[in-house]
mmCIF file of C-alpha atoms in Angstrom:
data_model
loop_
_atom_site.group_PDB
_atom_site.id
_atom_site.type_symbol
_atom_site.label_atom_id
_atom_site.label_comp_id
_atom_site.label_asym_id
_atom_site.label_seq_id
_atom_site.Cartn_x
_atom_site.Cartn_y
_atom_site.Cartn_z
ATOM 1 C CA MET A 76 1.154 -27.218 -24.640
ATOM 2 C CA THR A 77 2.571 -25.885 -21.090
ATOM 3 C CA SER A 78 -0.127 -25.911 -19.063
ATOM 4 C CA SER A 79 -0.782 -22.983 -15.971
ATOM 5 C CA SER A 80 0.884 -24.977 -13.424
ATOM 6 C CA GLU A 81 4.481 -25.715 -15.102
ATOM 7 C CA LYS A 82 4.949 -22.396 -16.274
ATOM 8 C CA SER A 83 7.221 -19.884 -14.754
ATOM 9 C CA TYR A 84 6.575 -16.251 -13.157
ATOM 10 C CA LEU A 85 9.189 -13.345 -13.282
ATOM 11 C CA ILE A 86 7.477 -10.777 -10.528
ATOM 12 C CA VAL A 87 9.996 -7.535 -10.720
ATOM 13 C CA GLY A 88 9.590 -6.068 -6.775
ATOM 14 C CA ALA A 89 8.330 -7.534 -3.796
ATOM 15 C CA GLY A 90 5.700 -4.643 -1.976
ATOM 16 C CA VAL A 91 2.519 -5.895 -0.940
ATOM 17 C CA PHE A 92 1.148 -6.564 -4.224
ATOM 18 C CA GLY A 93 4.391 -8.141 -6.414
ATOM 19 C CA VAL A 94 4.157 -10.785 -3.080
ATOM 20 C CA SER A 95 0.931 -10.983 -2.661
ATOM 21 C CA THR A 96 0.629 -11.842 -6.391
ATOM 22 C CA ALA A 97 3.325 -14.532 -5.703
ATOM 23 C CA TYR A 98 1.691 -15.884 -2.845
ATOM 24 C CA HIS A 99 -1.831 -16.619 -4.153
ATOM 25 C CA LEU A 100 0.159 -18.375 -7.649
ATOM 26 C CA ILE A 101 2.617 -21.061 -6.389
ATOM 27 C CA ARG A 102 -0.603 -21.339 -3.441
ATOM 28 C CA LYS A 103 -2.715 -22.149 -7.450
ATOM 29 C CA TYR A 104 -0.076 -23.461 -9.020
ATOM 30 C CA PRO A 105 2.529 -25.279 -6.929
ATOM 31 C CA ASN A 106 4.508 -26.646 -9.437
ATOM 32 C CA ALA A 107 5.195 -23.656 -11.300
ATOM 33 C CA SER A 108 8.403 -21.832 -10.933
ATOM 34 C CA VAL A 109 7.718 -18.580 -9.449
ATOM 35 C CA THR A 110 10.379 -15.619 -8.669
ATOM 36 C CA ILE A 111 10.385 -12.220 -6.738
ATOM 37 C CA VAL A 112 13.245 -9.821 -7.853
ATOM 38 C CA ASP A 113 13.626 -6.760 -6.014
ATOM 39 C CA ARG A 114 16.872 -4.238 -5.032
ATOM 40 C CA ASP A 115 15.787 -4.870 -1.107
ATOM 41 C CA ALA A 116 16.349 -8.181 0.877
ATOM 42 C CA TYR A 117 12.830 -8.723 1.978
ATOM 43 C CA ASP A 118 14.222 -8.842 5.684
ATOM 44 C CA ALA A 119 16.199 -5.594 5.236
ATOM 45 C CA THR A 120 16.168 -2.703 8.328
ATOM 46 C CA SER A 121 15.485 0.069 5.886
ATOM 47 C CA ARG A 122 13.703 -0.429 2.662
ATOM 48 C CA VAL A 123 12.220 2.580 -0.062
ATOM 49 C CA ALA A 124 8.921 0.583 -0.434
ATOM 50 C CA ALA A 125 5.171 2.362 -0.335
ATOM 51 C CA SER A 126 4.467 -0.924 1.421
ATOM 52 C CA TRP A 127 7.043 -2.068 3.684
ATOM 53 C CA ASP A 128 6.846 0.718 6.219
ATOM 54 C CA TRP A 129 5.402 0.754 10.584
ATOM 55 C CA ASN A 130 1.663 0.713 9.891
ATOM 56 C CA LYS A 131 -0.882 1.384 6.997
ATOM 57 C CA VAL A 132 -4.797 2.021 7.140
ATOM 58 C CA VAL A 133 -6.890 -1.181 6.951
ATOM 59 C CA ARG A 134 -10.446 0.363 5.725
ATOM 60 C CA ALA A 135 -13.399 -0.012 3.346
ATOM 61 C CA ASP A 136 -15.023 3.203 3.934
ATOM 62 C CA TYR A 137 -14.909 4.161 0.226
ATOM 63 C CA ASP A 138 -17.274 6.349 -1.011
ATOM 64 C CA ASP A 139 -15.904 3.953 -4.987
ATOM 65 C CA LEU A 140 -18.348 1.037 -4.526
ATOM 66 C CA VAL A 141 -15.573 -1.141 -5.995
ATOM 67 C CA TYR A 142 -12.849 0.095 -3.919
ATOM 68 C CA CYS A 143 -15.609 -0.623 -0.802
ATOM 69 C CA LYS A 144 -15.993 -3.921 -2.123
ATOM 70 C CA LEU A 145 -12.206 -4.698 -2.574
ATOM 71 C CA GLY A 146 -11.450 -3.126 0.910
ATOM 72 C CA LEU A 147 -13.795 -5.373 2.604
ATOM 73 C CA GLU A 148 -12.697 -8.808 1.165
ATOM 74 C CA ALA A 149 -9.083 -7.799 2.138
ATOM 75 C CA GLN A 150 -11.001 -6.686 5.699
ATOM 76 C CA GLU A 151 -11.686 -10.693 5.842
ATOM 77 C CA VAL A 152 -8.470 -11.774 4.909
ATOM 78 C CA PHE A 153 -6.662 -9.558 7.621
ATOM 79 C CA LEU A 154 -10.300 -10.861 10.546
ATOM 80 C CA ASN A 155 -9.947 -14.496 9.461
ATOM 81 C CA ASP A 156 -6.633 -15.999 7.515
ATOM 82 C CA PRO A 157 -3.995 -16.831 10.578
ATOM 83 C CA LEU A 158 -0.849 -15.055 7.927
ATOM 84 C CA TRP A 159 -2.538 -12.051 8.160
ATOM 85 C CA GLN A 160 -4.481 -11.733 11.495
ATOM 86 C CA PRO A 161 -1.802 -11.203 13.614
ATOM 87 C CA TYR A 162 -0.843 -8.087 12.520
ATOM 88 C CA PHE A 163 -4.275 -6.592 11.767
ATOM 89 C CA HIS A 164 -5.683 -3.788 14.978
ATOM 90 C CA GLN A 165 -8.557 -3.418 14.817
ATOM 91 C CA THR A 166 -9.067 0.110 16.301
ATOM 92 C CA GLY A 167 -11.633 1.829 13.809
ATOM 93 C CA ILE A 168 -11.617 4.247 12.266
ATOM 94 C CA TYR A 169 -13.358 8.419 13.054
ATOM 95 C CA TRP A 170 -13.681 10.761 9.514
ATOM 96 C CA MET A 171 -14.163 13.322 9.770
ATOM 97 C CA CYS A 172 -16.960 14.365 6.441
ATOM 98 C CA ARG A 173 -16.870 17.810 4.589
ATOM 99 C CA SER A 174 -19.444 16.409 2.309
ATOM 100 C CA ASP A 175 -22.026 13.669 1.765
ATOM 101 C CA TYR A 176 -18.649 11.228 2.164
ATOM 102 C CA ALA A 177 -20.410 8.826 4.949
ATOM 103 C CA ASN A 178 -23.408 8.721 3.729
ATOM 104 C CA GLU A 179 -22.595 7.836 0.568
ATOM 105 C CA VAL A 180 -20.465 4.290 1.751
ATOM 106 C CA ILE A 181 -23.127 3.849 4.294
ATOM 107 C CA GLY A 182 -24.963 3.071 1.042
ATOM 108 C CA ASN A 183 -22.218 1.178 -0.686
ATOM 109 C CA TYR A 184 -22.587 -1.330 2.577
ATOM 110 C CA LYS A 185 -26.412 -1.297 1.860
ATOM 111 C CA GLN A 186 -25.484 -1.753 -1.445
ATOM 112 C CA MET A 187 -23.691 -4.571 -1.377
ATOM 113 C CA GLY A 188 -26.002 -6.450 1.703
ATOM 114 C CA ARG A 189 -23.336 -6.512 4.341
ATOM 115 C CA GLU A 190 -24.374 -4.753 7.936
ATOM 116 C CA GLY A 191 -20.928 -2.607 8.799
ATOM 117 C CA GLU A 192 -20.499 -1.412 12.031
ATOM 118 C CA LEU A 193 -20.923 2.375 11.355
ATOM 119 C CA LYS A 194 -22.769 4.746 11.356
ATOM 120 C CA ALA A 195 -23.073 9.152 10.488
ATOM 121 C CA VAL A 196 -22.368 10.725 13.978
ATOM 122 C CA PRO A 197 -23.206 14.207 14.861
ATOM 123 C CA VAL A 198 -20.359 16.941 15.324
ATOM 124 C CA ALA A 199 -21.601 17.518 18.879
ATOM 125 C CA GLU A 200 -21.680 14.057 19.577
ATOM 126 C CA ALA A 201 -18.181 12.675 18.062
ATOM 127 C CA LYS A 202 -16.531 15.166 19.858
ATOM 128 C CA GLU A 203 -17.787 13.024 22.886
ATOM 129 C CA MET A 204 -16.508 10.094 21.472
ATOM 130 C CA TYR A 205 -12.921 7.355 22.129
ATOM 131 C CA GLY A 206 -12.418 9.368 25.631
ATOM 132 C CA GLY A 207 -12.844 13.488 23.424
ATOM 133 C CA VAL A 208 -9.443 12.904 21.608
ATOM 134 C CA PHE A 209 -10.707 14.517 18.618
ATOM 135 C CA GLY A 210 -12.719 17.103 21.073
ATOM 136 C CA ASP A 211 -9.939 19.613 20.084
ATOM 137 C CA ALA A 212 -10.094 18.841 16.192
ATOM 138 C CA ASP A 213 -10.807 20.871 13.517
ATOM 139 C CA ILE A 214 -14.060 20.906 12.510
ATOM 140 C CA ARG A 215 -15.128 24.134 10.170
ATOM 141 C CA ASP A 216 -17.259 22.657 7.625
ATOM 142 C CA VAL A 217 -17.578 19.444 9.315
ATOM 143 C CA LYS A 218 -20.772 18.362 8.590
ATOM 144 C CA GLU A 219 -20.799 14.838 10.422
ATOM 145 C CA VAL A 220 -18.271 12.208 11.684
ATOM 146 C CA LEU A 221 -18.346 8.711 9.610
ATOM 147 C CA VAL A 222 -17.757 6.080 12.722
ATOM 148 C CA ASN A 223 -16.692 3.182 11.336
ATOM 149 C CA ARG A 224 -15.237 -0.181 14.095
ATOM 150 C CA GLY A 225 -14.811 -2.553 11.105
ATOM 151 C CA SER A 226 -11.550 -0.365 10.300
ATOM 152 C CA GLY A 227 -8.049 -0.518 11.655
ATOM 153 C CA TRP A 228 -4.545 0.002 10.552
ATOM 154 C CA ALA A 229 -2.183 -3.010 10.478
ATOM 155 C CA ALA A 230 1.916 -3.594 10.704
ATOM 156 C CA ALA A 231 2.560 -3.675 6.881
ATOM 157 C CA GLY A 232 6.390 -4.297 7.121
ATOM 158 C CA ASP A 233 6.065 -7.337 9.308
ATOM 159 C CA CYS A 234 3.241 -8.493 7.596
ATOM 160 C CA LEU A 235 4.582 -8.241 3.857
ATOM 161 C CA VAL A 236 8.030 -9.640 5.898
ATOM 162 C CA ALA A 237 5.884 -12.730 6.913
ATOM 163 C CA VAL A 238 3.516 -13.321 4.127
ATOM 164 C CA THR A 239 7.276 -13.499 1.892
ATOM 165 C CA ARG A 240 9.270 -15.925 4.279
ATOM 166 C CA LYS A 241 5.156 -17.797 3.767
ATOM 167 C CA ALA A 242 5.537 -17.626 -0.384
ATOM 168 C CA LEU A 243 9.510 -18.932 -0.336
ATOM 169 C CA GLU A 244 8.376 -22.071 2.354
ATOM 170 C CA LEU A 245 6.082 -22.404 -0.594
ATOM 171 C CA GLY A 246 8.299 -22.688 -3.068
ATOM 172 C CA VAL A 247 8.869 -18.975 -4.904
ATOM 173 C CA LYS A 248 12.689 -17.837 -5.518
ATOM 174 C CA TYR A 249 13.752 -14.620 -3.861
ATOM 175 C CA VAL A 250 16.471 -12.896 -5.706
ATOM 176 C CA VAL A 251 18.211 -9.904 -4.703
ATOM 177 C CA ALA A 252 18.898 -7.880 -8.180
ATOM 178 C CA GLU A 253 18.636 -4.120 -9.559
ATOM 179 C CA THR A 254 16.069 -4.389 -12.561
ATOM 180 C CA GLU A 255 18.362 -2.144 -14.913
ATOM 181 C CA SER A 256 15.639 -2.572 -17.955
ATOM 182 C CA LEU A 257 13.074 -5.014 -19.677
ATOM 183 C CA ALA A 258 14.774 -7.756 -22.245
ATOM 184 C CA PHE A 259 12.975 -8.671 -24.928
ATOM 185 C CA SER A 260 12.533 -11.616 -27.303
ATOM 186 C CA ASN A 261 14.593 -11.643 -31.056
ATOM 187 C CA ASP A 262 12.234 -10.034 -32.964
ATOM 188 C CA GLY A 263 10.971 -8.091 -29.974
ATOM 189 C CA THR A 264 7.693 -8.509 -29.664
ATOM 190 C CA ARG A 265 7.381 -10.353 -26.621
ATOM 191 C CA CYS A 266 8.498 -9.261 -23.378
ATOM 192 C CA THR A 267 10.440 -12.448 -22.244
ATOM 193 C CA GLY A 268 12.236 -10.729 -18.447
ATOM 194 C CA ILE A 269 14.620 -8.284 -16.976
ATOM 195 C CA LYS A 270 18.337 -6.977 -16.820
ATOM 196 C CA THR A 271 20.057 -6.310 -13.840
ATOM 197 C CA SER A 272 22.485 -3.528 -13.370
ATOM 198 C CA LYS A 273 25.034 -6.547 -12.943
ATOM 199 C CA GLY A 274 23.940 -7.064 -16.887
ATOM 200 C CA GLU A 275 22.860 -10.545 -15.784
ATOM 201 C CA ILE A 276 19.720 -11.477 -17.554
ATOM 202 C CA LEU A 277 16.843 -12.705 -16.039
ATOM 203 C CA GLY A 278 13.947 -14.854 -17.527
ATOM 204 C CA ALA A 279 10.657 -16.342 -17.403
ATOM 205 C CA ASP A 280 7.274 -17.529 -18.840
ATOM 206 C CA HIS A 281 5.319 -14.410 -17.977
ATOM 207 C CA ILE A 282 6.554 -10.913 -16.308
ATOM 208 C CA ILE A 283 4.830 -9.120 -14.385
ATOM 209 C CA LEU A 284 5.861 -5.996 -12.812
ATOM 210 C CA SER A 285 5.310 -4.249 -9.268
ATOM 211 C CA THR A 286 7.479 -1.596 -9.462
ATOM 212 C CA GLY A 287 5.050 0.996 -7.971
ATOM 213 C CA ALA A 288 6.639 4.321 -7.585
ATOM 214 C CA TYR A 289 9.675 2.836 -10.130
ATOM 215 C CA THR A 290 7.698 2.724 -13.074
ATOM 216 C CA PRO A 291 8.304 5.414 -14.717
ATOM 217 C CA LYS A 292 12.126 5.147 -14.369
ATOM 218 C CA LEU A 293 11.831 1.476 -15.255
ATOM 219 C CA LEU A 294 9.536 1.851 -18.524
ATOM 220 C CA GLU A 295 12.012 4.936 -19.782
ATOM 221 C CA LEU A 296 15.059 2.795 -19.312
ATOM 222 C CA SER A 297 13.502 0.115 -20.813
ATOM 223 C CA ALA A 298 12.442 2.217 -23.935
ATOM 224 C CA HIS A 299 16.317 3.846 -24.311
ATOM 225 C CA ALA A 300 17.742 -0.019 -24.302
ATOM 226 C CA SER A 301 14.653 -1.444 -26.335
ATOM 227 C CA ARG A 302 14.618 1.458 -28.911
ATOM 228 C CA LYS A 303 10.928 1.284 -28.381
ATOM 229 C CA PRO A 304 10.040 4.525 -27.690
ATOM 230 C CA ASP A 305 6.169 3.914 -27.155
ATOM 231 C CA LEU A 306 7.143 1.872 -23.417
ATOM 232 C CA SER A 307 7.782 5.281 -22.013
ATOM 233 C CA ALA A 308 5.294 5.583 -19.373
ATOM 234 C CA GLY A 309 5.504 9.930 -20.288
ATOM 235 C CA ASP A 310 3.086 11.153 -18.254
ATOM 236 C CA ARG A 311 0.791 9.263 -17.720
ATOM 237 C CA ILE A 312 2.170 8.359 -14.587
ATOM 238 C CA VAL A 313 3.586 10.366 -12.522
ATOM 239 C CA ALA A 314 5.430 8.975 -8.927
ATOM 240 C CA GLY A 315 4.764 11.090 -5.971
ATOM 241 C CA GLY A 316 5.364 11.198 -2.105
ATOM 242 C CA ILE A 317 3.291 12.782 0.506
ATOM 243 C CA THR A 318 4.856 13.855 4.207
ATOM 244 C CA THR A 319 4.472 11.875 6.893
ATOM 245 C CA GLY A 320 5.559 11.934 10.562
ATOM 246 C CA MET A 321 5.712 10.142 13.630
ATOM 247 C CA THR A 322 6.531 10.994 17.054
ATOM 248 C CA ARG A 323 6.992 8.561 20.254
ATOM 249 C CA LEU A 324 4.411 8.798 23.092
ATOM 250 C CA ASP A 325 6.065 9.117 27.033
ATOM 251 C CA ALA A 326 4.564 6.796 29.254
ATOM 252 C CA ALA A 327 2.261 9.797 30.524
ATOM 253 C CA THR A 328 0.488 10.504 27.128
ATOM 254 C CA TYR A 329 0.418 7.135 25.849
ATOM 255 C CA PRO A 330 -2.613 6.144 28.011
ATOM 256 C CA THR A 331 -4.438 9.088 26.025
ATOM 257 C CA TYR A 332 -3.946 7.627 22.504
ATOM 258 C CA ALA A 333 -3.496 4.220 23.241
ATOM 259 C CA LYS A 334 -6.901 2.932 22.376
ATOM 260 C CA MET A 335 -7.519 5.934 19.309
ATOM 261 C CA PRO A 336 -8.645 4.701 16.159
ATOM 262 C CA VAL A 337 -7.682 5.663 12.571
ATOM 263 C CA GLY A 338 -8.155 9.333 12.733
ATOM 264 C CA VAL A 339 -9.062 11.255 9.169
ATOM 265 C CA GLN A 340 -9.906 15.105 8.048
ATOM 266 C CA GLY A 341 -11.423 14.349 5.407
ATOM 267 C CA TYR A 342 -11.850 17.431 2.892
ATOM 268 C CA THR A 343 -13.781 18.444 -0.362
ATOM 269 C CA PRO A 344 -11.347 18.163 -4.089
ATOM 270 C CA GLU A 345 -11.102 22.187 -3.556
ATOM 271 C CA ALA A 346 -9.523 22.071 -0.079
ATOM 272 C CA GLY A 347 -6.986 19.719 -1.045
ATOM 273 C CA PRO A 348 -5.837 15.874 0.167
ATOM 274 C CA PHE A 349 -7.737 14.410 3.299
ATOM 275 C CA ILE A 350 -5.286 14.171 6.564
ATOM 276 C CA GLY A 351 -4.815 11.926 8.837
ATOM 277 C CA SER A 352 -3.095 9.595 11.919
ATOM 278 C CA LEU A 353 -2.735 6.330 13.495
ATOM 279 C CA PRO A 354 -2.886 4.570 17.128
ATOM 280 C CA PRO A 355 0.001 4.364 18.390
ATOM 281 C CA THR A 356 2.340 1.063 18.231
ATOM 282 C CA LYS A 357 2.924 -1.282 20.887
ATOM 283 C CA ASP A 358 5.699 0.605 21.112
ATOM 284 C CA ARG A 359 4.398 4.026 22.116
ATOM 285 C CA GLU A 360 5.086 4.905 17.990
ATOM 286 C CA LEU A 361 2.051 7.718 16.472
ATOM 287 C CA LYS A 362 2.189 8.904 13.187
ATOM 288 C CA TRP A 363 0.423 10.713 10.910
ATOM 289 C CA TRP A 364 0.614 12.639 7.429
ATOM 290 C CA GLY A 365 0.533 15.576 5.913
ATOM 291 C CA GLN A 366 -1.593 17.227 3.147
ATOM 292 C CA SER A 367 1.863 17.557 1.176
ATOM 293 C CA ILE A 368 2.345 15.866 -2.379
ATOM 294 C CA PHE A 369 5.814 15.763 -3.853
ATOM 295 C CA THR A 370 7.893 14.227 -6.150
ATOM 296 C CA ASN A 371 11.653 13.861 -6.771
ATOM 297 C CA GLU A 372 12.609 14.826 -10.207
ATOM 298 C CA GLN A 373 15.829 13.566 -11.564
ATOM 299 C CA GLU A 374 17.238 12.795 -15.084
ATOM 300 C CA VAL A 375 17.762 9.282 -15.361
ATOM 301 C CA LEU A 376 18.411 9.991 -19.416
ATOM 302 C CA PRO A 377 20.070 12.485 -20.472
ATOM 303 C CA GLY A 378 17.732 15.303 -21.282
ATOM 304 C CA LYS A 379 15.277 13.073 -20.057
ATOM 305 C CA ILE A 380 13.532 14.325 -17.048
ATOM 306 C CA LEU A 381 11.485 12.560 -14.325
ATOM 307 C CA SER A 382 10.286 12.408 -10.427
ATOM 308 C CA ALA A 383 11.234 8.368 -9.347
ATOM 309 C CA PRO A 384 12.410 7.200 -5.909
ATOM 310 C CA PRO A 385 16.060 8.395 -4.888
ATOM 311 C CA ALA A 386 18.443 5.645 -6.475
ATOM 312 C CA LYS A 387 19.577 4.760 -2.516
ATOM 313 C CA PRO A 388 18.411 4.853 0.339
ATOM 314 C CA ASP A 389 18.609 8.210 2.269
ATOM 315 C CA TYR A 390 16.406 7.686 4.850
ATOM 316 C CA GLY A 391 16.562 5.082 8.254
#
């Protein structure tokens, strides 16, 4: 019998899930064969991937207990692991709550026996915090503001590149190729690898899909190629995007926002998704996200229309 350390793993997708999986596998099983395959080079200047971004929020402010626990674990890694530490900015988070969200989050911390620098702040007091940077924010129906100084943001793209490089140093292999479909054993009972757009078959003992928004498209193409209709995601998975914007602050404006926390306008489900902003980067770039969630429908096969990322990068 082959031990786990001698087995092979093929991970499709080099985003945060794929790279993290490869990194932890090679650390646990240093003699294993671990390969990542992705359409883009890990150090490409532009990638169509959710986790390749200037910055992402790192937080544990969840009203769901499981998410809260996972968020705290992630924060501890960013705070204490030398690989991730340089990319984390513990600026705190300022969450305008229109429900009992603040108390639910605080309750989760207490339930786990965790002490955190978080509290529910009255609106009038919160407006004066952080130099009054949120003084003109929309406070209609806001009950209180959750301030958690333990949260913050990470330089996501730079961090992803650094962890990928470390994984490669440890022995992970990286293949740049477009995945066309999944490959199966002769009897059709087991996924054994992938077929690339050039017709090459890449295989392993274990196939791990970390394909994010590409998953519905990949499964649809695989269902067609393998004549396994049950592989189709159907309406179980819908790839979506959210509007974001970024501006570069001038030298005179930057000091006003330099020490701001992550800001979030929390809305009720009836009002729609929450919106927010991240503190400016060292290059004075300030990013925000909006309420508009959209799909990108395309015909992937004759008569098969689903939402998927663009076939080629269409932004810089």
